[in-house]
């Protein structure tokens, strides 16, 4: 390991593209250096379920030829990682579960195909919580994924490996998904940027059986890289009948925008959530950036719909996992005990229960949409806590529970249900040196607006220079 490996690993996609264009660097050099960095550092982090070394080097060589021949594509030679939940041709899609191991993908997921067709070089598949069920970075197949800022601590989930890989300098672009916060939560815990786009902005195929609450999005260290990645991934696809008709906007070219006069609603607790004091202080300090130097109009709010969320969130999460009860007779002994507890808690609801609660959910979503029509953004904490020991479901100073990690992530799932775009932006560090994120929520279809607000905050309070100690390990 040397400084060159760290330089390559922490370079942004835009920096790599620029250096490729100026012939200062080649994709083979970049990919080789990052693979060496992964080989040296990932044993201490465990961000990858599989590293695709040979395939990555072959793709890098092809990118090198295309650059030489003037055939470069938008992401030519830029490294990317893929969450274990998504098909990559020739590799298992086990979602870090023993129950699904052995299922080798015949082809690429539609978004993976778009990234590959844009010239991105796939480094490997990243770890996740078992079946993408929880906010804890461990599973029975690959074990614990460690937070790069503190080994033994939660990196967030389900896109745990993506968040840890971004923080550790394992390349610039990382593909995550978000069913109840699984892009934003690991971004918060790991100190990187993550965007959950508007529902349908990025096609999800096959369509998730999660009542239209699951999204695909970018996880990066800069807003501009996320914008670049979204341009490639977004747009309708015939395999996702719920995908938006509109193609991608020129997100990256339009990132710079004034926040002067923008109407920002700030809710520190959504009217019900418990939040650790230090998290609350850091988030409130970040709001002063918008109200001060960015000249936005910030109002403190307690939305009437906020306290309605917990009952809805718990119901749909239990029902979602209760449908997996058929796995228990064969696989229970090889599944996480917290997942098993959640499955049992949700196994006995009826179709009538579901339909009646769904009616309440639609009314809740309408209230959120109406609230946001009068504001440009809603800003909240991402989560109520900083990273904590990964063997726990909740931090030690919180009441114990056998499965309910939603207790400390009340700010996330409402916007999975409501379809609104939402991002996690690094906004500070705890006294213990752990990252904290700020959530920015926009109106439906205003993905560009969310990216612009995040970019404005990033410019005012840069964070990419902050690196965990693991980044400099040798």
XYZ file of C-alpha atoms in Angstrom:
474
model
C 0.000 0.000 0.000
C 1.163 3.543 -0.741
C -0.136 7.079 -1.255
C -0.861 6.322 -4.915
C -3.391 3.646 -3.945
C -5.166 6.108 -1.652
C -5.070 8.805 -4.348
C -6.696 6.440 -6.851
C -9.175 5.047 -4.348
C -10.390 8.479 -3.252
C -10.388 10.134 -6.678
C -13.837 11.186 -7.847
C -15.319 9.850 -11.061
C -15.000 13.302 -12.606
C -11.332 13.531 -11.634
C -10.645 10.124 -13.156
C -12.451 11.052 -16.368
C -10.437 14.259 -16.626
C -7.121 12.470 -16.051
C -8.029 9.802 -18.588
C -8.827 12.494 -21.162
C -5.446 14.160 -20.531
C -3.652 10.804 -20.760
C -2.250 11.261 -17.252
C -3.776 8.033 -16.035
C -5.220 4.878 -17.519
C -8.164 2.707 -16.421
C -5.834 -0.268 -15.953
C -3.620 1.733 -13.588
C -6.656 2.952 -11.658
C -8.408 -0.393 -11.367
C -5.181 -2.213 -10.490
C -4.400 0.273 -7.734
C -7.896 0.095 -6.248
C -7.908 -3.703 -6.376
C -4.612 -3.703 -4.474
C -6.128 -1.310 -1.960
C -9.141 -3.594 -1.520
C -6.891 -6.618 -1.091
C -4.906 -4.836 1.613
C -7.698 -3.121 3.546
C -10.936 -4.992 3.019
C -10.094 -7.876 5.362
C -10.493 -5.314 8.180
C -13.762 -3.922 6.757
C -15.456 -6.754 4.829
C -17.274 -4.524 2.342
C -17.273 -7.095 -0.481
C -19.159 -10.341 -0.879
C -17.094 -10.996 -4.017
C -14.270 -9.105 -5.734
C -14.367 -9.553 -9.516
C -10.650 -9.025 -10.069
C -10.148 -10.716 -13.439
C -13.336 -9.329 -14.955
C -12.514 -5.835 -13.704
C -9.043 -5.864 -15.203
C -10.389 -7.160 -18.521
C -13.012 -4.389 -18.584
C -10.333 -1.812 -17.719
C -8.238 -2.971 -20.666
C -11.245 -2.608 -22.959
C -11.839 0.896 -21.606
C -8.209 1.744 -22.250
C -8.610 0.706 -25.876
C -11.817 2.723 -26.263
C -10.162 5.818 -24.827
C -7.236 5.376 -27.188
C -9.559 4.937 -30.178
C -11.787 7.894 -29.339
C -14.770 5.700 -28.393
C -15.120 6.755 -24.760
C -18.523 6.417 -23.092
C -19.827 8.566 -20.188
C -18.288 6.415 -17.425
C -15.416 4.938 -19.420
C -12.988 3.190 -17.097
C -14.611 4.503 -13.911
C -14.841 1.854 -11.132
C -18.217 0.980 -9.604
C -19.422 -1.556 -7.047
C -22.786 -3.350 -7.097
C -24.873 -4.260 -4.056
C -25.198 -8.023 -3.629
C -28.972 -7.778 -4.202
C -28.575 -7.066 -7.928
C -27.797 -9.498 -10.720
C -24.347 -9.396 -12.267
C -24.020 -11.964 -15.058
C -22.106 -15.060 -13.987
C -22.201 -14.333 -10.248
C -24.466 -15.372 -7.384
C -27.302 -13.108 -6.317
C -27.523 -14.457 -2.792
C -28.530 -11.206 -1.041
C -26.220 -12.432 1.731
C -28.669 -15.197 2.693
C -28.022 -18.938 2.896
C -31.557 -19.456 1.595
C -30.678 -17.914 -1.793
C -27.077 -19.021 -2.231
C -26.220 -20.813 -5.431
C -28.475 -18.760 -7.728
C -26.095 -17.588 -10.473
C -27.374 -14.696 -12.588
C -27.737 -15.371 -16.311
C -27.629 -11.648 -17.116
C -27.159 -8.209 -15.653
C -29.811 -6.289 -13.753
C -31.129 -3.465 -15.987
C -29.308 -0.770 -13.978
C -26.109 -2.804 -13.847
C -26.384 -3.137 -17.629
C -26.741 0.635 -17.971
C -23.643 1.237 -15.860
C -21.658 -1.353 -17.804
C -22.861 0.007 -21.164
C -21.760 3.481 -20.046
C -18.234 2.129 -19.600
C -18.129 1.646 -15.828
C -15.790 -1.083 -14.564
C -17.439 -3.364 -11.993
C -15.037 -4.109 -9.137
C -17.290 -6.543 -7.298
C -20.445 -7.016 -5.265
C -20.850 -5.406 -1.856
C -22.253 -6.845 1.344
C -25.698 -6.157 2.746
C -27.928 -7.198 5.599
C -29.575 -10.583 5.137
C -32.243 -10.344 2.400
C -31.910 -6.527 2.763
C -34.032 -6.682 5.897
C -32.306 -4.574 8.564
C -30.242 -1.510 9.407
C -27.432 -3.564 10.951
C -24.294 -4.375 8.927
C -24.072 -8.102 9.506
C -25.452 -11.245 7.908
C -25.009 -15.019 8.315
C -23.128 -15.477 5.004
C -20.361 -12.854 4.958
C -20.457 -11.873 8.623
C -19.875 -8.353 9.918
C -19.203 -5.364 7.688
C -17.275 -2.915 9.863
C -17.674 0.828 9.835
C -14.374 2.212 8.436
C -14.454 4.946 11.083
C -14.510 2.430 13.935
C -14.054 -1.299 13.592
C -16.768 -3.306 15.340
C -19.340 -0.557 14.803
C -22.391 -0.558 12.552
C -21.881 0.666 8.989
C -25.642 0.833 8.428
C -27.633 -1.341 6.092
C -28.927 -2.842 4.011
C -26.422 -1.188 1.608
C -23.702 -1.642 4.218
C -20.886 -2.682 1.928
C -21.556 0.174 -0.477
C -21.347 2.762 2.297
C -18.237 1.200 3.817
C -16.545 0.884 0.410
C -17.228 4.543 -0.399
C -15.830 5.686 2.951
C -12.758 3.431 2.694
C -11.706 4.728 -0.725
C -12.587 1.648 -2.760
C -13.441 3.669 -5.855
C -15.855 6.540 -6.542
C -19.223 4.988 -7.474
C -21.339 2.545 -5.476
C -24.786 1.183 -6.287
C -27.200 0.917 -3.366
C -30.901 0.383 -2.810
C -33.318 1.785 -0.259
C -36.473 0.101 1.077
C -36.628 1.854 4.462
C -33.494 3.988 4.465
C -30.882 1.586 3.118
C -29.032 4.186 1.031
C -29.343 7.110 3.423
C -28.613 5.222 6.646
C -25.205 3.758 5.680
C -24.335 7.117 4.119
C -25.035 8.726 7.513
C -23.046 6.166 9.477
C -20.106 6.098 7.042
C -19.869 9.814 6.181
C -20.661 9.691 2.457
C -23.380 11.039 0.172
C -26.399 8.939 -0.766
C -29.489 9.713 -2.819
C -32.820 7.898 -2.821
C -34.382 9.294 -5.999
C -38.051 9.856 -6.695
C -39.841 6.511 -6.950
C -39.565 5.230 -10.513
C -36.746 7.598 -11.506
C -34.394 4.621 -11.701
C -36.036 1.387 -12.931
C -36.226 -1.515 -10.503
C -36.515 -4.882 -12.212
C -38.025 -7.193 -11.331
C -40.401 -4.759 -9.609
C -39.944 -5.092 -5.849
C -42.764 -6.705 -3.879
C -42.514 -3.975 -1.242
C -45.633 -1.939 -2.093
C -43.661 0.533 -4.216
C -41.270 1.442 -1.417
C -37.904 0.238 -2.792
C -35.506 2.397 -4.795
C -32.101 2.180 -6.500
C -29.673 5.066 -6.123
C -26.048 6.239 -5.990
C -23.704 6.289 -3.018
C -20.603 8.444 -3.535
C -18.268 10.836 -1.760
C -19.361 13.908 -3.738
C -22.711 15.187 -4.945
C -21.390 15.675 -8.479
C -20.447 11.995 -8.743
C -23.936 11.011 -7.614
C -25.413 13.335 -10.252
C -23.225 11.760 -12.933
C -24.207 8.252 -11.849
C -27.910 9.153 -11.774
C -27.740 10.463 -15.342
C -26.639 7.005 -16.466
C -29.093 4.996 -14.332
C -32.289 7.042 -14.691
C -34.996 6.700 -17.321
C -37.896 4.328 -18.050
C -37.508 0.629 -18.770
C -40.113 -1.845 -20.037
C -39.345 -4.340 -17.256
C -40.452 -1.797 -14.642
C -44.033 -0.761 -15.330
C -43.771 1.755 -12.477
C -40.763 3.623 -13.887
C -41.105 7.317 -14.706
C -41.684 8.238 -18.335
C -39.143 11.070 -18.234
C -35.521 10.470 -19.066
C -32.689 11.788 -16.884
C -32.048 15.505 -16.530
C -28.609 17.079 -16.975
C -28.145 16.819 -13.219
C -24.418 17.468 -13.094
C -24.477 20.520 -15.376
C -27.255 22.111 -13.303
C -25.886 21.421 -9.808
C -24.840 24.980 -8.995
C -27.922 26.865 -7.850
C -28.607 29.558 -5.288
C -30.433 28.610 -2.116
C -31.337 32.251 -1.479
C -35.027 32.465 -0.632
C -35.585 28.710 -0.801
C -38.231 27.595 1.673
C -36.814 24.974 4.028
C -38.901 23.293 6.712
C -36.760 21.854 9.501
C -38.144 19.203 11.799
C -35.747 17.944 14.469
C -38.003 15.019 15.481
C -41.070 14.816 13.146
C -43.106 15.418 16.287
C -42.369 12.044 17.865
C -38.853 10.680 17.339
C -36.305 10.310 20.109
C -32.954 11.793 18.989
C -29.624 11.628 20.816
C -28.579 15.078 22.045
C -25.293 15.154 20.146
C -26.986 14.254 16.844
C -29.585 16.976 17.412
C -26.875 19.563 18.097
C -24.875 18.707 14.983
C -27.942 18.761 12.732
C -29.187 22.074 14.140
C -25.749 23.560 13.572
C -25.904 22.419 9.935
C -29.244 24.196 9.498
C -27.497 27.462 10.345
C -25.525 27.071 7.112
C -28.743 27.167 5.096
C -30.258 29.987 7.145
C -27.008 31.977 7.263
C -24.524 32.010 4.410
C -26.845 30.216 1.943
C -29.677 32.688 2.718
C -32.510 30.182 2.646
C -35.715 30.784 4.577
C -35.727 28.169 7.356
C -38.750 27.495 9.560
C -38.981 24.995 12.400
C -41.994 22.737 11.941
C -43.776 19.869 13.657
C -45.689 18.191 10.832
C -49.102 16.862 11.833
C -48.482 13.683 9.864
C -45.227 12.867 11.660
C -46.619 10.924 14.642
C -48.721 8.768 12.297
C -45.587 7.163 10.863
C -44.473 4.636 13.499
C -47.608 2.459 13.421
C -47.570 2.409 9.626
C -43.845 1.751 9.461
C -43.945 -1.164 11.895
C -47.013 -2.707 10.250
C -45.653 -2.732 6.726
C -42.182 -3.836 7.814
C -43.595 -6.768 9.769
C -45.942 -7.755 6.931
C -43.141 -7.500 4.376
C -40.993 -9.934 6.328
C -43.873 -12.033 7.630
C -44.378 -13.268 4.079
C -40.971 -14.974 4.402
C -42.335 -17.363 7.052
C -42.076 -20.218 4.558
C -38.282 -20.049 4.850
C -38.247 -20.833 8.557
C -38.760 -24.614 8.567
C -35.613 -25.161 6.496
C -33.489 -22.088 7.109
C -34.248 -20.691 10.573
C -31.090 -22.131 12.132
C -29.014 -20.337 9.476
C -30.807 -16.993 9.640
C -30.234 -14.046 11.952
C -32.291 -14.238 15.133
C -33.519 -10.639 14.709
C -34.851 -11.386 11.206
C -36.553 -14.529 12.492
C -38.198 -12.498 15.282
C -39.508 -9.944 12.762
C -40.830 -12.685 10.461
C -42.723 -14.265 13.354
C -44.120 -10.876 14.393
C -45.563 -10.317 10.919
C -46.617 -13.801 9.879
C -50.278 -13.766 10.931
C -51.718 -10.608 9.388
C -54.583 -11.039 6.923
C -55.176 -9.535 3.489
C -57.923 -7.459 5.075
C -55.450 -6.087 7.623
C -53.125 -5.146 4.783
C -55.754 -3.415 2.636
C -57.174 -1.455 5.569
C -53.729 -0.267 6.654
C -52.816 0.537 3.058
C -55.780 2.915 2.897
C -54.389 4.700 5.942
C -50.964 4.775 4.346
C -52.260 6.475 1.205
C -53.897 9.169 3.356
C -50.572 9.615 5.198
C -48.679 9.943 1.905
C -51.169 12.556 0.695
C -50.510 14.601 3.837
C -46.750 14.501 3.244
C -47.214 15.576 -0.379
C -49.520 18.435 0.587
C -47.049 19.591 3.244
C -44.184 19.678 0.732
C -46.142 21.555 -1.937
C -45.704 24.726 0.136
C -41.987 24.185 0.764
C -38.925 23.552 -1.376
C -37.364 21.128 1.106
C -37.883 19.322 4.374
C -34.693 18.830 6.366
C -34.316 16.357 9.261
C -31.682 14.205 10.904
C -30.998 11.025 8.928
C -30.992 8.869 12.030
C -31.293 9.427 15.766
C -27.934 7.892 16.623
C -24.349 7.672 15.413
C -22.742 4.308 14.686
C -22.906 1.833 17.582
C -21.582 -1.704 18.204
C -22.671 -3.906 15.324
C -23.762 -6.861 17.441
C -26.660 -4.814 18.840
C -30.074 -3.996 17.316
C -30.130 -0.689 19.204
C -27.414 1.306 21.011
C -26.742 0.346 24.611
C -28.378 3.525 25.973
C -31.653 2.692 24.155
C -34.240 0.102 25.290
C -33.465 -3.353 23.935
C -35.683 -5.053 21.353
C -35.355 -8.372 19.549
C -35.772 -6.868 16.053
C -37.046 -3.243 15.960
C -34.157 -1.163 14.598
C -36.713 1.282 13.108
C -36.851 2.971 16.529
C -33.677 4.929 15.749
C -34.455 5.508 12.047
C -37.894 7.133 12.181
C -36.867 9.801 9.651
C -36.252 7.408 6.762
C -39.172 5.092 5.938
C -41.824 7.865 5.597
C -40.239 8.937 2.316
C -40.034 5.379 1.032
C -43.795 5.220 1.419
C -44.331 8.702 -0.052
C -42.091 8.429 -3.171
C -40.221 11.700 -2.484
C -36.514 12.086 -3.294
C -34.305 12.223 -0.208
C -30.572 12.470 0.354
C -28.116 12.013 3.205
C -25.411 14.673 3.279
C -22.464 14.505 5.717
C -22.832 17.429 8.123
C -20.500 16.819 11.065
C -18.686 14.453 13.378
C -19.442 13.365 16.921
C -16.932 13.876 19.703
C -16.056 10.211 19.264
C -15.130 10.840 15.624
C -18.193 9.246 14.004
C -19.988 10.824 11.016
C -23.453 12.390 11.114
C -25.743 12.967 8.143
C -28.375 15.571 7.300
C -31.472 14.431 5.388
C -32.762 16.684 2.582
C -36.202 15.756 1.196
C -37.672 17.353 -1.921
C -40.976 17.368 -3.736
C -41.737 14.406 -6.001
C -39.744 14.509 -9.237
C -37.450 17.288 -7.927
C -34.374 15.076 -7.755
C -32.401 17.940 -9.285
C -33.519 20.270 -6.488
C -32.360 17.825 -3.815
C -28.999 17.467 -5.555
C -28.695 21.258 -5.807
C -29.391 21.753 -2.098
C -26.888 19.028 -1.232
C -24.287 20.560 -3.561
C -24.785 23.992 -1.996
C -24.245 22.549 1.481
C -21.237 20.553 0.255
C -19.664 23.727 -1.167
C -20.256 25.583 2.106
C -19.055 22.705 4.310
C -16.788 20.401 2.256
C -16.370 16.892 3.618
C -14.524 14.785 1.047
C -11.159 15.614 2.666
C -12.262 13.718 5.791
C -11.095 10.120 5.767
C -11.267 7.346 8.337
C -8.030 6.074 9.824
C -8.348 2.908 7.727
C -7.773 5.090 4.639
C -4.162 5.600 5.624
C -3.475 2.067 6.852
C -0.566 0.263 5.319
